[in-house]
PDB file of C-alpha atoms in Angstrom:
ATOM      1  CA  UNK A   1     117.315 100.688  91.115  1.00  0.00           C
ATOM      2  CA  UNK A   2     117.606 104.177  90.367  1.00  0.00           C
ATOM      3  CA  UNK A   3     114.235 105.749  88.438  1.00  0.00           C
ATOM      4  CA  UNK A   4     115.248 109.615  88.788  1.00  0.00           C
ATOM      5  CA  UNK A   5     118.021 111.362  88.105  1.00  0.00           C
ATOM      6  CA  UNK A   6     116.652 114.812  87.979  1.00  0.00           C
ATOM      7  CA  UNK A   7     114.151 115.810  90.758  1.00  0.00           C
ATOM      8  CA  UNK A   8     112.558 119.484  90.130  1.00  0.00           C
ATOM      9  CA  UNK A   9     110.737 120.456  93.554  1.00  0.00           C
ATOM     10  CA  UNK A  10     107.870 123.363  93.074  1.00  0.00           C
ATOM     11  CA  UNK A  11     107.374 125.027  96.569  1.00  0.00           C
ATOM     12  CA  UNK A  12     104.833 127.740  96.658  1.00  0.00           C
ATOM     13  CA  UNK A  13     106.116 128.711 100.954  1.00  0.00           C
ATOM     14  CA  UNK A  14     102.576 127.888 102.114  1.00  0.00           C
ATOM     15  CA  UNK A  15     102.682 125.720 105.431  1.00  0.00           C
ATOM     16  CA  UNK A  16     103.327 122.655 103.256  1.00  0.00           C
ATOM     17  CA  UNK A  17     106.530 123.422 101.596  1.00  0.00           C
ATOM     18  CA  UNK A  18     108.459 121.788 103.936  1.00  0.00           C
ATOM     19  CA  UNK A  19     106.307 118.482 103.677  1.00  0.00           C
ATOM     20  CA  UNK A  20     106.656 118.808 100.010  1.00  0.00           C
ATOM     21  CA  UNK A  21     110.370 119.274 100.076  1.00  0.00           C
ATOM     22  CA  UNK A  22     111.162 116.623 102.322  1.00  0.00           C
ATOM     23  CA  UNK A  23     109.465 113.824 100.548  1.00  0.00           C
ATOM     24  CA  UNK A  24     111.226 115.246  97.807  1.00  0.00           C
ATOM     25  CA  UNK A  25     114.460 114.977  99.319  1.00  0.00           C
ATOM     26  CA  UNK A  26     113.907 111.611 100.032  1.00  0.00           C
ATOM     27  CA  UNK A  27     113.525 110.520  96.276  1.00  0.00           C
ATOM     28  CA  UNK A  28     116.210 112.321  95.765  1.00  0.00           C
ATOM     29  CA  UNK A  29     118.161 110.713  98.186  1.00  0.00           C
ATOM     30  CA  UNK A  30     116.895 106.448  97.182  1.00  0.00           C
ATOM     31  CA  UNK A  31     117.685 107.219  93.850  1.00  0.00           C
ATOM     32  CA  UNK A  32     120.989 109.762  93.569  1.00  0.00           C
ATOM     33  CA  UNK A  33     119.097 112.436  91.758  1.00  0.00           C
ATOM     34  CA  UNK A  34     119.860 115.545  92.055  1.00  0.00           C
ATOM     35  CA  UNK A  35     117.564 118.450  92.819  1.00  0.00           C
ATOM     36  CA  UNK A  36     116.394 121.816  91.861  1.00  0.00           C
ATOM     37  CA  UNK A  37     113.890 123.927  93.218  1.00  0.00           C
ATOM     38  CA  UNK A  38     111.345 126.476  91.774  1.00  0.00           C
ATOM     39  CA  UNK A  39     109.275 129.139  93.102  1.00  0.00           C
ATOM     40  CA  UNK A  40     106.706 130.698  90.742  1.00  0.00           C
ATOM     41  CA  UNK A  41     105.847 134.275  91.762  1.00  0.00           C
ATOM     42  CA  UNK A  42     102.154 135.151  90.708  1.00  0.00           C
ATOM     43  CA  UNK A  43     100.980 138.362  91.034  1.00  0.00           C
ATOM     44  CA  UNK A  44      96.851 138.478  90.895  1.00  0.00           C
ATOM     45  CA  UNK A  45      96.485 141.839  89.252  1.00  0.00           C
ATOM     46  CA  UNK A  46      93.536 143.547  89.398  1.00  0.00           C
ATOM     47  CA  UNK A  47      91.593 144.277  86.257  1.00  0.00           C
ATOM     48  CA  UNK A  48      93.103 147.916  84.873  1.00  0.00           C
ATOM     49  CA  UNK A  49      91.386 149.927  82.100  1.00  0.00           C
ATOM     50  CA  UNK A  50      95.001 150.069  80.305  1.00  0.00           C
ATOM     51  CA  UNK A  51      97.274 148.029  78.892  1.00  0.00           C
ATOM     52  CA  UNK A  52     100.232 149.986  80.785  1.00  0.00           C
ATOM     53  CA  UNK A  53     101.819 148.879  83.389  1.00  0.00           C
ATOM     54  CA  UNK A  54     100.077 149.277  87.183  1.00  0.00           C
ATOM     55  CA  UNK A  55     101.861 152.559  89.001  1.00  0.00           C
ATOM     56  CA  UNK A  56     104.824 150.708  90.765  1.00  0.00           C
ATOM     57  CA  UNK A  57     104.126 146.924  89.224  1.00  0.00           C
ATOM     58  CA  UNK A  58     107.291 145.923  88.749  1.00  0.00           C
ATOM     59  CA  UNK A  59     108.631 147.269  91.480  1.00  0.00           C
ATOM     60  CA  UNK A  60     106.569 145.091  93.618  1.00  0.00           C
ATOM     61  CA  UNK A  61     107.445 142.184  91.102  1.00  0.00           C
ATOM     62  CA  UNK A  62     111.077 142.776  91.372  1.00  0.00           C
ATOM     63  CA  UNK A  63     110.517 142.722  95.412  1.00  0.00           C
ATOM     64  CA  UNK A  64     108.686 139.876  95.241  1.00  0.00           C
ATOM     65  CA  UNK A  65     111.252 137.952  93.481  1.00  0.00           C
ATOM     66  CA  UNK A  66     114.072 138.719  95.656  1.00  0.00           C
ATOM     67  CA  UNK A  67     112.291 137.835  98.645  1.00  0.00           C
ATOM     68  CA  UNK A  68     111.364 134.632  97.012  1.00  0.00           C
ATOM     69  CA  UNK A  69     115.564 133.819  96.449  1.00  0.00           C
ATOM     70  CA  UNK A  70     115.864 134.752  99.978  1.00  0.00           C
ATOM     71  CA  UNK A  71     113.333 132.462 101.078  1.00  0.00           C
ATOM     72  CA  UNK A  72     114.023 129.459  98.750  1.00  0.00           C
ATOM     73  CA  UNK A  73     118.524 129.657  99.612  1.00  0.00           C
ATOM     74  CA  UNK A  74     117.118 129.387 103.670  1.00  0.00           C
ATOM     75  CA  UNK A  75     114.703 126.683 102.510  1.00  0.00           C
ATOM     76  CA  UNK A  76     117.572 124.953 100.393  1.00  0.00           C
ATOM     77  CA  UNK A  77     119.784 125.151 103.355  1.00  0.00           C
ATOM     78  CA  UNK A  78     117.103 123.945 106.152  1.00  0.00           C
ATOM     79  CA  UNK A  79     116.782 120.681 103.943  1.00  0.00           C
ATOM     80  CA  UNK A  80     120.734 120.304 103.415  1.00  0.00           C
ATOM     81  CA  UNK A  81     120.185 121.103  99.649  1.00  0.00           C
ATOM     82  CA  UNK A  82     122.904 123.499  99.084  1.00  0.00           C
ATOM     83  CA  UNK A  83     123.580 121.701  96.196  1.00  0.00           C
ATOM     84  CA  UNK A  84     120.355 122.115  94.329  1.00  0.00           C
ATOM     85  CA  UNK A  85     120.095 124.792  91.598  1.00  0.00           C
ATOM     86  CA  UNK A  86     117.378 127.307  92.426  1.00  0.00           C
ATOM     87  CA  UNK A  87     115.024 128.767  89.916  1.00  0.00           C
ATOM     88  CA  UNK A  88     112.997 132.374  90.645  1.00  0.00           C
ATOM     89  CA  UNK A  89     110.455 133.402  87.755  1.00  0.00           C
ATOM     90  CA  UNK A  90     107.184 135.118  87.794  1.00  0.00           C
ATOM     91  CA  UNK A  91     104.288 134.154  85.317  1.00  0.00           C
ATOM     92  CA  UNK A  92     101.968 131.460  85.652  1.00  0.00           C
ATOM     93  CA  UNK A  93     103.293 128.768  87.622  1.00  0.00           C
ATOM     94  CA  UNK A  94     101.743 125.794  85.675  1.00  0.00           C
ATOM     95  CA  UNK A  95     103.611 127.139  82.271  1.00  0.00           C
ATOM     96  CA  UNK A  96     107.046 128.080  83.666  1.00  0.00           C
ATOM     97  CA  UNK A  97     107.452 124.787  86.297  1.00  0.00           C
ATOM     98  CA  UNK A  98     106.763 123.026  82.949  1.00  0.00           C
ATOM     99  CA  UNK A  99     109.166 125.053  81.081  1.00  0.00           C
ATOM    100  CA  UNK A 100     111.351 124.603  83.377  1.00  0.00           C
ATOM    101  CA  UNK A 101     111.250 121.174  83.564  1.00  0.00           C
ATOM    102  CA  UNK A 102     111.915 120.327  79.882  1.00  0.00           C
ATOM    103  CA  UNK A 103     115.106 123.247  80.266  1.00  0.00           C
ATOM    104  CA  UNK A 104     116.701 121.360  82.912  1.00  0.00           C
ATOM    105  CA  UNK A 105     115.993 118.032  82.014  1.00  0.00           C
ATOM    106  CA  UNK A 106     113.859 116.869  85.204  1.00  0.00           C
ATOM    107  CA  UNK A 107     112.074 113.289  85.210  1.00  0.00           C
ATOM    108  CA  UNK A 108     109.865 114.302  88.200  1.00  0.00           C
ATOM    109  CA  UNK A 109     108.102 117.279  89.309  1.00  0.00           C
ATOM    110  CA  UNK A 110     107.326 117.246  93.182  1.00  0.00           C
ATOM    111  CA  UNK A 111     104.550 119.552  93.960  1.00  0.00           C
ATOM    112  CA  UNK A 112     101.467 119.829  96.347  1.00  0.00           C
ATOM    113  CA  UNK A 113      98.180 118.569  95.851  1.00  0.00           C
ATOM    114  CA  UNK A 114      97.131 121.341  97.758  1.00  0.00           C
ATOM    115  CA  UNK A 115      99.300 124.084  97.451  1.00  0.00           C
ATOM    116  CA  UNK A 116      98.938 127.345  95.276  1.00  0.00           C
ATOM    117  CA  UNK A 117     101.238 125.928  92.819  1.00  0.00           C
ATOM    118  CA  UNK A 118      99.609 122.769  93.335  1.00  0.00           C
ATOM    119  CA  UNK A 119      97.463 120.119  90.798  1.00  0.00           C
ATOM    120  CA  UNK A 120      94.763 122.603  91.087  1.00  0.00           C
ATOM    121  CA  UNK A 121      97.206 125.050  88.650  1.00  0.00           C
ATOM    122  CA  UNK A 122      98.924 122.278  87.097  1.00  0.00           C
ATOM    123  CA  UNK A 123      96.326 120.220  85.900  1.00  0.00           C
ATOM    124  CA  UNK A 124      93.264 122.628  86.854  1.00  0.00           C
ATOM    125  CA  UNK A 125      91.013 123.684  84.045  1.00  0.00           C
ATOM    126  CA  UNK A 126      93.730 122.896  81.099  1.00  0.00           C
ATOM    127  CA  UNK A 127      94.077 119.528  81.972  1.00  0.00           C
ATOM    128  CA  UNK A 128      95.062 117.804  78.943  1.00  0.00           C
ATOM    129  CA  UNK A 129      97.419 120.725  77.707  1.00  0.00           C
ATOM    130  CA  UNK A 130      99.316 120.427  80.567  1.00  0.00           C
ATOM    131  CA  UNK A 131      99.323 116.578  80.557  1.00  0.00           C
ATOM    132  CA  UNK A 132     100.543 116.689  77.325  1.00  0.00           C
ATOM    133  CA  UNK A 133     102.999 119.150  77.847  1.00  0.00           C
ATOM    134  CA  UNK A 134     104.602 117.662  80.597  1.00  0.00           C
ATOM    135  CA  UNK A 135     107.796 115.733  80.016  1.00  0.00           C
ATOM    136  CA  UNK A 136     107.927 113.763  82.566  1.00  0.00           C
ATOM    137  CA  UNK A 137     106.239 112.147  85.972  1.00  0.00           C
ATOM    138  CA  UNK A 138     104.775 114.044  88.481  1.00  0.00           C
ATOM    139  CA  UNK A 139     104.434 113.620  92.359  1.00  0.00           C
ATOM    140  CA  UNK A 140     101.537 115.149  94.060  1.00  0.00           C
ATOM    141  CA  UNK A 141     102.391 115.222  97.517  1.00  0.00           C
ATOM    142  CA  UNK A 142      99.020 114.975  99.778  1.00  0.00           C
ATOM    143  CA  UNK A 143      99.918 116.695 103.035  1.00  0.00           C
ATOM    144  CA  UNK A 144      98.525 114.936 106.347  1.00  0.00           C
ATOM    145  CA  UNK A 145      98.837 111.967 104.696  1.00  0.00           C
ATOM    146  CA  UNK A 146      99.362 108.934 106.830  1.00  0.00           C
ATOM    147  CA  UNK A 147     103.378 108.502 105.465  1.00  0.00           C
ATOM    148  CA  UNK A 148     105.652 109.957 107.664  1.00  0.00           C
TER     149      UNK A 148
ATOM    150  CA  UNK B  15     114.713 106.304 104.135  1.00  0.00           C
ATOM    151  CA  UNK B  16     111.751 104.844 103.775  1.00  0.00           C
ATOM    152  CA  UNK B  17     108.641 107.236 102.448  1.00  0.00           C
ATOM    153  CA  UNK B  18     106.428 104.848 101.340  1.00  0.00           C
ATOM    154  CA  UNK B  19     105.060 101.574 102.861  1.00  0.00           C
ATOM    155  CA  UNK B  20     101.955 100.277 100.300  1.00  0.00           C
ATOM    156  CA  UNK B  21     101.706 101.592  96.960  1.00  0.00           C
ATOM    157  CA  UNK B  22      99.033 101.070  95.118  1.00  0.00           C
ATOM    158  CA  UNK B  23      99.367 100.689  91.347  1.00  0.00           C
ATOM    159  CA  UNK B  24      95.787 101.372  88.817  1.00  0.00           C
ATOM    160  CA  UNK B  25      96.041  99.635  85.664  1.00  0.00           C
ATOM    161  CA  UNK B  26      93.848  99.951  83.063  1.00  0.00           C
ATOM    162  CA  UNK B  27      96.074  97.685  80.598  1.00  0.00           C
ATOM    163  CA  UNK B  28      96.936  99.987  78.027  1.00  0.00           C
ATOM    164  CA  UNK B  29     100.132  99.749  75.851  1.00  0.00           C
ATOM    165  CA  UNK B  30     101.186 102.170  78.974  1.00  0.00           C
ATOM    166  CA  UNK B  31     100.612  99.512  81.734  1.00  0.00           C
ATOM    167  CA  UNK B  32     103.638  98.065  81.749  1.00  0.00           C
ATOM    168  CA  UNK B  33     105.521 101.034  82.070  1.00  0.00           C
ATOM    169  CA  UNK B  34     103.368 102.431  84.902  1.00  0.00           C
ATOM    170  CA  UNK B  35     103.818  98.713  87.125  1.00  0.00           C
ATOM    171  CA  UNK B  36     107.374  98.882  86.392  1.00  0.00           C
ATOM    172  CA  UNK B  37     107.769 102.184  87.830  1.00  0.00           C
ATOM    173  CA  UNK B  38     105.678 101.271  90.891  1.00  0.00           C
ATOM    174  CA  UNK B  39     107.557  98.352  91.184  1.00  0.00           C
ATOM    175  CA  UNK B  40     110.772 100.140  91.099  1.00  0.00           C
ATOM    176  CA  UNK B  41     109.602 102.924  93.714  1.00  0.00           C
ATOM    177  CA  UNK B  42     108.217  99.555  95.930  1.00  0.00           C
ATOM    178  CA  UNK B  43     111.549  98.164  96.174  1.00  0.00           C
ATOM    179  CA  UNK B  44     113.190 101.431  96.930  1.00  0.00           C
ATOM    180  CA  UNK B  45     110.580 101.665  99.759  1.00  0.00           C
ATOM    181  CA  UNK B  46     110.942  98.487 100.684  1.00  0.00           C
ATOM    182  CA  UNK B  47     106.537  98.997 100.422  1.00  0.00           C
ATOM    183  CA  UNK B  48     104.389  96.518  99.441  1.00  0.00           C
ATOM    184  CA  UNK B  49     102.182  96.591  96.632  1.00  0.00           C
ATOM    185  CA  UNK B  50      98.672  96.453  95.314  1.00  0.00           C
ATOM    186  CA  UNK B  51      96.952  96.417  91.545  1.00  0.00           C
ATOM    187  CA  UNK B  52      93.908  97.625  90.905  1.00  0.00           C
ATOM    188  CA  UNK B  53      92.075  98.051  87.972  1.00  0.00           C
ATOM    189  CA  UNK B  54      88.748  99.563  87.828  1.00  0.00           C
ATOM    190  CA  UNK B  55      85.865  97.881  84.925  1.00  0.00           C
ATOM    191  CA  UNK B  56      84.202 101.236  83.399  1.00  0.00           C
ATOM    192  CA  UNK B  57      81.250 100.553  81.290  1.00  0.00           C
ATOM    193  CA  UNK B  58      79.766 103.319  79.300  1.00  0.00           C
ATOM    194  CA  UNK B  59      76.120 102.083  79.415  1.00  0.00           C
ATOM    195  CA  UNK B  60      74.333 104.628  76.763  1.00  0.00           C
ATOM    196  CA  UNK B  61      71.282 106.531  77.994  1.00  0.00           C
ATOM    197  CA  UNK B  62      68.453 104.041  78.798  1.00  0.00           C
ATOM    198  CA  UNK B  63      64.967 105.391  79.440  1.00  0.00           C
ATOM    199  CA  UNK B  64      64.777 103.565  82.756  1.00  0.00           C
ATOM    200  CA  UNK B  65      66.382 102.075  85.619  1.00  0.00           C
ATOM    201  CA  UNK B  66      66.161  98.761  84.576  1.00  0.00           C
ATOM    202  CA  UNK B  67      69.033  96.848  83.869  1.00  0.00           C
ATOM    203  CA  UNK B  68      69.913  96.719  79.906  1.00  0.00           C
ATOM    204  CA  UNK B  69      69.699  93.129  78.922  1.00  0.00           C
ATOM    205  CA  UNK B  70      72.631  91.199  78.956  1.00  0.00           C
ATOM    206  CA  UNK B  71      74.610  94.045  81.195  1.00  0.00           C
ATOM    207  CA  UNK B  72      75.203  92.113  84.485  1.00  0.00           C
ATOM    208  CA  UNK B  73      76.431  88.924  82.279  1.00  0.00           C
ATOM    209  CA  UNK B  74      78.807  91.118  80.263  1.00  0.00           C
ATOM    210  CA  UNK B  75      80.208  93.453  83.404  1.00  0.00           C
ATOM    211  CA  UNK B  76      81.021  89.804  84.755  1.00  0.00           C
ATOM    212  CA  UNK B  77      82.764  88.716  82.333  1.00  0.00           C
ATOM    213  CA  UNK B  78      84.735  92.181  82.308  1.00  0.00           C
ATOM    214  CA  UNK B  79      84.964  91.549  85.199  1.00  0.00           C
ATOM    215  CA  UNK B  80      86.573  87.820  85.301  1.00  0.00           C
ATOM    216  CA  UNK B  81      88.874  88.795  82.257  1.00  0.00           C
ATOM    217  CA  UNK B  82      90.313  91.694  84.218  1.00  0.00           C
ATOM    218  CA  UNK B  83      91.342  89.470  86.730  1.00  0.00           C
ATOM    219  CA  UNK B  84      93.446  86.860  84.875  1.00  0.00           C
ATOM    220  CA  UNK B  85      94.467  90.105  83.554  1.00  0.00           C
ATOM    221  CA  UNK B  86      95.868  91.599  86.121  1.00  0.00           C
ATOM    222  CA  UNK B  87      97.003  88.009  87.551  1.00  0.00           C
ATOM    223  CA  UNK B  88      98.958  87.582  84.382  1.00  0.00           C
ATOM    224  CA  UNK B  89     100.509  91.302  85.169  1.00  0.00           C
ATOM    225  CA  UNK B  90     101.428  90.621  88.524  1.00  0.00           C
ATOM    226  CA  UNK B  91     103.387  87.624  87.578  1.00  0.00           C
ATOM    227  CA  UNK B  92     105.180  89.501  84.743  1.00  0.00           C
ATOM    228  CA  UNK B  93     106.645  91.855  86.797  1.00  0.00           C
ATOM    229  CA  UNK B  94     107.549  89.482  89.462  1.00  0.00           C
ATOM    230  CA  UNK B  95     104.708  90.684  91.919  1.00  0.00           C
ATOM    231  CA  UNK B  96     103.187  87.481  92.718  1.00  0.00           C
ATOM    232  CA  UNK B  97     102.356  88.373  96.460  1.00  0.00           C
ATOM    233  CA  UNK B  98     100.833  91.736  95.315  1.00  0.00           C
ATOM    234  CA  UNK B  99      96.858  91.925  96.514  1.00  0.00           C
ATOM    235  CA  UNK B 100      94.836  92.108  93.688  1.00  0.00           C
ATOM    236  CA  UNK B 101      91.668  94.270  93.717  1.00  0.00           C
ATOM    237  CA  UNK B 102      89.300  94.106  90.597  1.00  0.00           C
ATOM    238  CA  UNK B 103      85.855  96.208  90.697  1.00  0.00           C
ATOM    239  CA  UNK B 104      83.195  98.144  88.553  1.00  0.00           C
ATOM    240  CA  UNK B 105      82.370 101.676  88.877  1.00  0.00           C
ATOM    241  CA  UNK B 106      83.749 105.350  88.820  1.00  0.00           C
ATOM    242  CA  UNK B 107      87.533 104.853  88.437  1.00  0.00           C
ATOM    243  CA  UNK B 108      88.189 107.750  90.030  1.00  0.00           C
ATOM    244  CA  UNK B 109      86.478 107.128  93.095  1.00  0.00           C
ATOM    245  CA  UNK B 110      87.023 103.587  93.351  1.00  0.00           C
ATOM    246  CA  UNK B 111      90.788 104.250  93.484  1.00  0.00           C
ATOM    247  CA  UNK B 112      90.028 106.355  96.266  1.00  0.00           C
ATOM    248  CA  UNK B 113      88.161 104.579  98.196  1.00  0.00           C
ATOM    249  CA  UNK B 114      90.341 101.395  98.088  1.00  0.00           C
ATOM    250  CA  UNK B 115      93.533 103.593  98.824  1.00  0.00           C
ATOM    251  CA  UNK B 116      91.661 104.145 101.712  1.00  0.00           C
ATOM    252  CA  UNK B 117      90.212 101.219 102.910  1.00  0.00           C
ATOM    253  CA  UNK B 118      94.081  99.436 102.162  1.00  0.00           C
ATOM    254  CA  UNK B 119      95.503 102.514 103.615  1.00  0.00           C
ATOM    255  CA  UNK B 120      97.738 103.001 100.685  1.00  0.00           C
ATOM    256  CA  UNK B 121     100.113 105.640 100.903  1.00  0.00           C
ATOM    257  CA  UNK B 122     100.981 106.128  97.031  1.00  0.00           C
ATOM    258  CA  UNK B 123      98.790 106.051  94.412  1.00  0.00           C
ATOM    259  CA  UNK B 124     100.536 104.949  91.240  1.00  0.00           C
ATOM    260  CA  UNK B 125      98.412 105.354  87.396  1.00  0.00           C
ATOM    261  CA  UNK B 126      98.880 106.948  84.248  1.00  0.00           C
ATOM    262  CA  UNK B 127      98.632 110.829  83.141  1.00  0.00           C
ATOM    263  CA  UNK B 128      97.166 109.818  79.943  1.00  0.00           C
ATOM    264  CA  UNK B 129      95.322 106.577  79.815  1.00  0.00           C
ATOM    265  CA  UNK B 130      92.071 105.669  81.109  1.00  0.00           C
ATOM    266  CA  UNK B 131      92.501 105.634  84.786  1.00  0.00           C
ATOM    267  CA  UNK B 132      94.733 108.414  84.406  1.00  0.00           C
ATOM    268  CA  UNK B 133      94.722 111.810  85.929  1.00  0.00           C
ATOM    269  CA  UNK B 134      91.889 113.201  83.551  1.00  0.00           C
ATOM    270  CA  UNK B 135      89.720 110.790  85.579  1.00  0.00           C
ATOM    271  CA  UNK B 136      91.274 111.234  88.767  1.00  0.00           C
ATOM    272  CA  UNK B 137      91.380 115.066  88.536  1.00  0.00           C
ATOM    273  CA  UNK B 138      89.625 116.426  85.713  1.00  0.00           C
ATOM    274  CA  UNK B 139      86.720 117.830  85.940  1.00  0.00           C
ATOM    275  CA  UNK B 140      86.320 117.158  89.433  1.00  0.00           C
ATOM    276  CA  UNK B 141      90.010 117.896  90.758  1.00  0.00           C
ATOM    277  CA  UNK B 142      89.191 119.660  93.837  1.00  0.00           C
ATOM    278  CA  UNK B 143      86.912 117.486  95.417  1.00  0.00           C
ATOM    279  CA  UNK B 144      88.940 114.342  94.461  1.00  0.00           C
ATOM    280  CA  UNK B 145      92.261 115.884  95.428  1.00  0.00           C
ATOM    281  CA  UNK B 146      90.337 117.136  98.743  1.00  0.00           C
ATOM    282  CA  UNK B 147      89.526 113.031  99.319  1.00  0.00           C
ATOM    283  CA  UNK B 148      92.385 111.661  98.351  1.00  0.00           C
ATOM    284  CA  UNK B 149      93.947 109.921 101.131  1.00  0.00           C
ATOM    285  CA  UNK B 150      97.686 109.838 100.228  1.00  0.00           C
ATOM    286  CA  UNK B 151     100.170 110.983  97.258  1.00  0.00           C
ATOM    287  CA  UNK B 152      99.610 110.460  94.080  1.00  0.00           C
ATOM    288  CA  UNK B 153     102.360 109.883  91.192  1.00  0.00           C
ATOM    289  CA  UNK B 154     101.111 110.661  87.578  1.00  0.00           C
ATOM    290  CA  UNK B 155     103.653 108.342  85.340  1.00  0.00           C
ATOM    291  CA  UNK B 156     104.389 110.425  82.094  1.00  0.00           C
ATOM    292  CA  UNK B 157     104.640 107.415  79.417  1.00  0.00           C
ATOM    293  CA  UNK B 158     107.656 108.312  77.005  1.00  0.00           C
ATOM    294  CA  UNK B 159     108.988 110.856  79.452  1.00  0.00           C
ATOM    295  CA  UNK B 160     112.950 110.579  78.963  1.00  0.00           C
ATOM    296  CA  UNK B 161     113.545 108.569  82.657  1.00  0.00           C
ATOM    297  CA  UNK B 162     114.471 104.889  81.201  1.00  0.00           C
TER     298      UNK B 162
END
């Protein structure tokens, strides 16, 4: 019985990544859907007494997303996803994993419960927005849980 | 590839409860997990000025009570989930689902982003310390999302 065909896995490269995009994998696997991952770069910028950008900003930005394709290709690789389309953006993480999602199509969005990219920015303190923005099921993936 | 070995499903028989024990069902059988229902009797008892019992109250949790659990019986045979435990309680939602994911050792918690016992119970205003006590994963079923 196949529920998924289109898996979109949010990693944020904190410890549980891995945890996050194995179980991931697995769905992916039980139901023949295929997978894409997404890595949200946020940048916490201080508060600035301009509307200009900060002195080297997007330099920093642009550096920040190319190490994040580096990162997410080796992490695509270490789980035998070669296959899976990878996504690099930078805004908030809650609006462009559930932009993405509705681009691509995806019927599941595995994330941490825990993680920086987590429920805590998903569903944090705009709940219901991004409830009802969301087109489609979401996983949160408790790490240490007792599933193997 | 198993991930999951008990997944526990919380009903709160809205038009979406079907749709949310189907899609536990589905994941069950991919899992080759067994299954649990649960479905958690809020009252919204007004403000009384004392700690009395209102009149009446016990009688009419009980009977909340006793019609959620034909209820739920009535679900379980539906979706062909006969030998499904059935747990039926009163209380916090929220941290009833918890707590019996624990006690059962669930490994998947299966409810609703919008309805009742959905995620603005389980995580809204509250989402750190429930995600923080959470034992396991937790899927948020998006009713009318596009997966059939």
């Amino acid at each position: 019985m196949a529920n998924y065909k289109h898996i979109l896995i949010a990693v944020d490269f904190t410890p549980e990544t891995m945890e996050i995009t194995r179980r991931g994998r697995g769905l992916a696997q039980q139901n023949g859907a295929k997978v894409s991952l997404v890595h949200v770069v946020e940048m916490d910028v201080p508060a600035y007494p301009s509307d200009l950008p900060l002195p080297g900003e997007l330099d920093f930005s642009k550096r920040l997303i190319e190490h994040a394709e580096v990162s997410l290709k080796e992490l695509a690789i270490t789980h035998g996803l070669r296959d899976a389309k990878r996504y690099v953006d930078s805004g908030s993480a809650k609006s462009m994993i559930v932009k993405l999602a509705e681009d691509i199509e995806a019927d599941l969005i595995v994330l941490g419960s825990h993680g920086r990219h987590g429920l805590q920015l998903l569903l944090g303190d705009t709940a219901n927005g991004v409830l009802h923005r969301a087109p489609c099921d979401v996983l949160a993936v408790r790490i240490g849980a007792r599933t193997a």
